[in-house]
Short mmCIF file of C-alpha atoms in Angstrom, two decimals:
data_model
loop_
_atom_site.label_atom_id
_atom_site.label_comp_id
_atom_site.label_asym_id
_atom_site.label_seq_id
_atom_site.Cartn_x
_atom_site.Cartn_y
_atom_site.Cartn_z
CA MET A 283 0.13 -0.06 -0.01
CA ALA A 284 1.23 3.34 -0.75
CA GLU A 285 2.24 5.68 2.11
CA THR A 286 -0.02 8.49 2.59
CA ALA A 287 1.00 10.41 5.88
CA ARG A 288 2.50 13.95 5.35
CA PRO A 289 5.97 14.81 6.85
CA GLN A 290 6.19 16.76 10.14
CA LEU A 291 8.59 19.10 8.30
CA VAL A 292 6.80 21.83 6.57
CA LEU A 293 8.65 22.90 3.63
CA PRO A 294 9.67 26.52 3.14
CA ARG A 295 8.04 28.21 0.15
CA GLY A 296 9.78 27.52 -2.96
CA ALA A 297 11.45 24.19 -1.91
CA VAL A 298 12.66 22.18 -4.83
CA GLU A 299 13.07 18.42 -4.77
CA CYS A 300 16.26 17.54 -6.89
CA HIS A 301 16.39 13.85 -7.63
CA SER A 302 13.56 11.71 -8.47
CA HIS A 303 12.47 9.94 -11.55
CA VAL A 304 9.36 9.24 -13.78
CA TYR A 305 8.75 5.64 -15.04
CA ASP A 306 5.85 5.03 -17.86
CA PRO A 307 6.89 1.80 -19.77
CA ASP A 308 3.55 1.42 -21.37
CA ARG A 309 3.90 4.54 -23.14
CA PHE A 310 7.79 4.98 -23.12
CA PRO A 311 9.48 1.61 -23.67
CA TYR A 312 12.75 1.18 -21.68
CA LEU A 313 15.88 1.22 -23.77
CA ALA A 314 17.38 -1.10 -20.98
CA PRO A 315 14.70 -2.91 -19.41
CA GLU A 316 17.12 -4.64 -16.74
CA ILE A 317 17.49 -1.21 -15.02
CA GLY A 318 13.67 -0.25 -15.07
CA GLU A 319 10.79 0.04 -12.85
CA LYS A 320 7.04 -0.71 -12.80
CA THR A 321 5.00 2.53 -13.64
CA TYR A 322 5.36 5.52 -11.64
CA ASP A 323 4.55 8.30 -14.02
CA TRP A 324 4.24 12.09 -13.88
CA ARG A 325 0.87 11.79 -12.09
CA ALA A 326 2.24 9.68 -9.23
CA TYR A 327 5.47 11.81 -8.90
CA LYS A 328 3.32 14.96 -8.78
CA ALA A 329 1.12 13.32 -6.33
CA THR A 330 3.94 12.03 -3.98
CA LEU A 331 6.67 14.80 -4.04
CA MET A 332 4.31 17.97 -4.46
CA ASP A 333 0.94 17.06 -3.10
CA ARG A 334 2.30 14.80 -0.29
CA LEU A 335 5.62 15.94 0.64
CA GLY A 336 5.14 19.65 -0.25
CA PHE A 337 7.52 20.64 -2.53
CA ASP A 338 6.71 23.66 -4.65
CA ARG A 339 9.16 22.71 -7.57
CA VAL A 340 10.91 19.81 -8.78
CA ALA A 341 13.79 18.72 -10.90
CA VAL A 342 12.99 15.65 -12.82
CA VAL A 343 16.23 13.55 -13.27
CA GLN A 344 16.20 11.00 -16.20
CA ALA A 345 15.92 7.19 -15.45
CA GLY A 346 18.72 5.54 -16.58
CA ALA A 347 16.40 2.66 -17.97
CA TYR A 348 15.61 5.42 -20.69
CA GLY A 349 18.99 6.42 -21.77
CA HIS A 350 18.89 9.16 -24.05
CA ASP A 351 15.23 8.97 -24.86
CA ASN A 352 14.24 11.75 -22.47
CA ARG A 353 10.52 11.98 -23.86
CA CYS A 354 8.92 10.58 -20.31
CA THR A 355 11.05 13.06 -18.32
CA LEU A 356 10.31 15.86 -20.54
CA GLU A 357 6.66 15.22 -20.54
CA ALA A 358 6.47 15.22 -16.87
CA VAL A 359 8.05 18.80 -16.81
CA GLU A 360 5.74 19.96 -19.67
CA ARG A 361 2.56 18.39 -17.40
CA ILE A 362 3.81 19.92 -14.18
CA GLY A 363 4.63 23.27 -16.01
CA ILE A 364 7.95 24.40 -16.78
CA GLU A 365 7.50 27.46 -14.06
CA ARG A 366 7.49 24.63 -11.35
CA ALA A 367 9.61 21.89 -13.01
CA ARG A 368 12.86 21.23 -14.68
CA ALA A 369 14.68 18.49 -16.09
CA VAL A 370 18.04 16.65 -15.90
CA VAL A 371 18.70 14.83 -19.19
CA ILE A 372 20.75 11.97 -20.49
CA THR A 373 21.84 12.47 -24.20
CA ARG A 374 24.19 10.69 -26.69
CA PRO A 375 27.85 11.84 -26.43
CA ASP A 376 27.80 13.57 -29.89
CA GLU A 377 24.60 15.83 -28.85
CA THR A 378 25.16 19.23 -30.60
CA GLU A 379 24.98 22.57 -29.18
CA ALA A 380 21.60 23.08 -31.20
CA GLY A 381 20.43 19.90 -29.69
CA PHE A 382 21.16 21.26 -26.24
CA ARG A 383 19.48 24.72 -26.81
CA ALA A 384 16.17 22.52 -27.94
CA LEU A 385 16.22 20.61 -24.44
CA HIS A 386 17.08 23.87 -22.78
CA ALA A 387 13.83 25.31 -24.25
CA GLN A 388 11.87 22.30 -22.94
CA GLY A 389 13.13 22.76 -19.37
CA ALA A 390 16.51 20.93 -19.13
CA ARG A 391 19.14 22.43 -16.96
CA GLY A 392 21.59 19.65 -16.26
CA LEU A 393 23.26 16.57 -17.85
CA ARG A 394 23.21 13.23 -16.03
CA PHE A 395 26.47 10.88 -15.94
CA PHE A 396 25.24 7.67 -14.06
CA PHE A 397 28.25 5.23 -14.47
CA GLY A 398 26.20 2.26 -13.36
CA SER A 399 24.46 2.34 -16.71
CA PRO A 400 25.69 1.93 -20.23
CA TRP A 401 24.94 5.53 -21.76
CA LEU A 402 27.77 8.03 -21.02
CA THR A 403 31.25 7.48 -19.85
CA LEU A 404 34.07 9.16 -17.96
CA ASP A 405 35.76 10.35 -21.22
CA ASP A 406 32.63 12.00 -22.40
CA VAL A 407 32.30 14.47 -19.37
CA GLU A 408 34.83 17.10 -20.54
CA PRO A 409 33.97 17.53 -24.38
CA MET A 410 30.28 17.53 -23.18
CA THR A 411 30.36 20.15 -20.48
CA LYS A 412 32.00 22.49 -22.95
CA ARG A 413 28.94 22.39 -25.14
CA ILE A 414 26.71 23.04 -21.97
CA ALA A 415 28.36 25.54 -20.16
CA PRO A 416 27.26 28.52 -22.40
CA LEU A 417 23.65 27.30 -21.44
CA GLY A 418 24.27 27.81 -17.57
CA TRP A 419 23.85 23.98 -17.07
CA HIS A 420 25.37 21.59 -14.77
CA ILE A 421 26.17 18.22 -14.76
CA ILE A 422 25.22 15.45 -12.20
CA MET A 423 27.72 12.42 -11.42
CA GLN A 424 27.19 9.22 -9.83
CA ASP A 425 29.55 6.26 -8.94
CA PRO A 426 27.31 3.51 -8.15
CA ASP A 427 29.88 2.19 -5.42
CA GLY A 428 31.34 5.27 -4.44
CA THR A 429 35.14 4.10 -4.75
CA ARG A 430 36.09 6.01 -7.95
CA MET A 431 34.74 9.32 -6.89
CA PRO A 432 38.00 10.50 -5.24
CA ALA A 433 39.85 10.23 -8.64
CA TRP A 434 37.36 12.85 -10.22
CA ALA A 435 38.80 15.73 -8.33
CA ASP A 436 41.35 16.88 -11.26
CA LEU A 437 38.68 16.13 -13.92
CA ILE A 438 36.11 18.37 -11.99
CA GLY A 439 38.64 21.23 -11.49
CA ARG A 440 39.25 21.58 -15.18
CA LEU A 441 35.27 21.62 -16.15
CA PRO A 442 33.60 24.75 -17.09
CA CYS A 443 30.32 24.06 -15.16
CA PRO A 444 29.03 23.24 -11.76
CA VAL A 445 28.98 19.73 -10.69
CA VAL A 446 26.41 17.82 -8.48
CA ILE A 447 27.54 14.47 -6.83
CA ASP A 448 24.42 12.15 -6.28
CA HIS A 449 23.60 10.47 -2.81
CA LEU A 450 26.31 11.81 -0.65
CA GLY A 451 28.86 10.25 -3.07
CA ARG A 452 27.43 6.89 -2.43
CA VAL A 453 30.44 6.23 -0.27
CA PRO A 454 30.10 2.68 1.26
CA PRO A 455 29.84 2.29 4.94
CA GLY A 456 33.12 0.26 5.66
CA PRO A 457 33.76 -1.30 9.12
CA GLY A 458 33.98 0.56 12.23
CA ALA A 459 35.07 4.28 12.00
CA MET A 460 34.97 3.96 8.29
CA ALA A 461 31.19 4.12 8.42
CA THR A 462 31.53 7.59 9.68
CA ALA A 463 32.63 10.98 8.10
CA THR A 464 36.37 9.89 8.63
CA HIS A 465 36.09 7.61 5.36
CA PRO A 466 38.65 8.53 3.14
CA ALA A 467 36.37 8.70 0.27
CA PHE A 468 34.21 10.80 2.01
CA GLN A 469 37.06 13.06 3.11
CA ALA A 470 37.85 13.39 -0.53
CA LEU A 471 34.16 14.68 -1.20
CA LEU A 472 34.35 17.26 1.62
CA ARG A 473 37.60 18.64 -0.13
CA MET A 474 35.70 18.83 -3.46
CA VAL A 475 32.83 20.66 -1.63
CA GLU A 476 35.22 23.31 -0.15
CA THR A 477 36.09 24.34 -3.56
CA GLY A 478 32.63 25.79 -4.18
CA LYS A 479 32.65 24.04 -7.55
CA VAL A 480 30.64 20.94 -6.18
CA TYR A 481 27.35 20.39 -5.06
CA VAL A 482 26.19 17.26 -3.16
CA LYS A 483 22.70 15.89 -2.75
CA LEU A 484 21.36 14.68 0.59
CA SER A 485 19.73 11.80 -0.96
CA GLY A 486 19.79 7.86 -1.28
CA PHE A 487 20.90 7.77 2.69
CA TYR A 488 20.28 3.96 2.63
CA TYR A 489 23.07 3.65 -0.08
CA SER A 490 25.78 4.69 2.58
CA SER A 491 24.37 3.04 5.78
CA SER A 492 25.29 -0.14 7.44
CA THR A 493 22.70 0.48 10.20
CA GLY A 494 19.37 1.14 8.15
CA TRP A 495 16.83 3.68 9.01
CA PRO A 496 17.32 6.23 10.51
CA TYR A 497 20.85 6.02 9.27
CA PRO A 498 22.94 7.15 12.45
CA ASP A 499 26.19 6.54 10.27
CA VAL A 500 24.91 8.56 7.63
CA GLU A 501 23.91 11.38 9.93
CA GLN A 502 27.47 12.16 10.92
CA ARG A 503 28.15 12.56 7.10
CA VAL A 504 25.31 14.91 6.65
CA ARG A 505 26.44 16.96 9.68
CA ALA A 506 29.92 17.40 8.40
CA LEU A 507 28.83 18.62 4.79
CA VAL A 508 26.25 21.21 6.52
CA GLU A 509 29.43 22.45 8.71
CA THR A 510 31.48 22.43 5.50
CA ARG A 511 29.47 24.08 2.87
CA PRO A 512 25.74 24.49 3.30
CA ASP A 513 25.49 26.67 0.39
CA ARG A 514 26.46 23.63 -1.73
CA LEU A 515 23.92 21.03 -0.74
CA LEU A 516 20.63 20.09 -2.39
CA TYR A 517 17.82 17.46 -1.33
CA GLY A 518 16.69 14.45 -3.32
CA ALA A 519 13.86 11.99 -2.09
CA ASN A 520 15.21 9.55 -5.02
CA TRP A 521 11.38 8.49 -5.41
CA PRO A 522 10.51 5.86 -6.34
CA HIS A 523 13.69 4.49 -5.09
CA PRO A 524 14.68 2.27 -8.05
CA ARG A 525 15.33 -1.47 -6.97
CA MET A 526 14.68 -0.88 -3.39
CA ASP A 527 12.16 -3.38 -1.57
CA PRO A 528 10.78 -2.64 0.52
CA LYS A 529 10.75 1.11 -0.51
CA PRO A 530 11.24 3.58 2.41
CA ASP A 531 8.48 6.08 3.56
CA ASP A 532 9.59 9.29 1.68
CA ALA A 533 7.81 11.55 4.44
CA LYS A 534 10.12 9.86 7.16
CA GLU A 535 13.07 10.26 4.90
CA LEU A 536 12.49 13.80 4.76
CA ASP A 537 11.65 14.36 8.45
CA LEU A 538 15.29 13.27 9.06
CA LEU A 539 16.43 16.90 8.12
CA LEU A 540 14.39 18.10 11.22
CA ASP A 541 17.15 16.55 13.48
CA TRP A 542 20.29 16.66 11.06
CA VAL A 543 19.89 20.16 9.85
CA PRO A 544 17.95 21.67 12.92
CA ASP A 545 18.72 25.44 11.88
CA PRO A 546 15.44 26.73 9.67
CA GLU A 547 17.72 29.09 7.77
CA THR A 548 20.19 26.43 6.93
CA ARG A 549 17.26 24.24 5.92
CA GLU A 550 15.70 26.93 3.72
CA MET A 551 19.07 27.19 1.93
CA ILE A 552 19.37 23.67 1.07
CA LEU A 553 15.83 23.46 0.13
CA VAL A 554 15.12 26.44 -1.67
CA ASP A 555 18.14 28.94 -2.41
CA ASN A 556 20.80 26.18 -3.58
CA PRO A 557 18.77 24.22 -5.91
CA ALA A 558 16.88 27.95 -7.42
CA ARG A 559 20.48 28.77 -8.22
CA LEU A 560 20.80 25.55 -10.63
CA TYR A 561 17.60 25.18 -11.82
CA PHE A 562 15.37 28.34 -11.63
CA ALA A 563 17.87 30.99 -12.03
CA ASP A 564 16.15 32.37 -15.17
#
């Protein structure tokens, strides 16, 4: 049964949800069915993230199962309305500047590199960012096991656009103290965030936890990020939690911010100001 309770956290006006997906395989067949989901279309997306959780605005992230076919994602943006919804897309590596301008007109503001899918590689990052930077776009990068991310620092330093790291970097929990903010890979992420060029999504907490909900080991990492650069943090629900069974309660996941980020002004920075800079500056 779908969860229906609302979160205790009342979101500030203009809050932006930055990492969730739409799936509608009956109307938009998957290019990679093995990494797909059942139907979670734009109506379910809006009902969960906007009507239930209370986000005023959203950034719909292209699901890996769709590869460079962005129709399902862009339809969600159109249906919700471009004044309230933007998109992060995946394209072919040879996408042209004209192609990116056309996507921009449809609400796209970012390009996704998910290295757990076959669509784009690390070698594609630098040449493609040169084509999107004039549009004010950013890229999002996700390493599915969190071990390669520290090696990205030099590449990221050369890029002409902001970089968003998904899901706290998906740094693995590790044993003992390695489960905390002292993990070397997480320390590398902190150093990248300190530069101001890198944003991090507070999302997918379960990927980095050895304890499970309410993720006390992940709490230390979130607090370290908030202490380092709260102006470079975003929130993402990661709905509908691809491949997770059972799926977590989105309201309870969101309510963790009440404890982990207790200062209302800092929460507003994370939920409103920072994502608006990336997605709604125009």
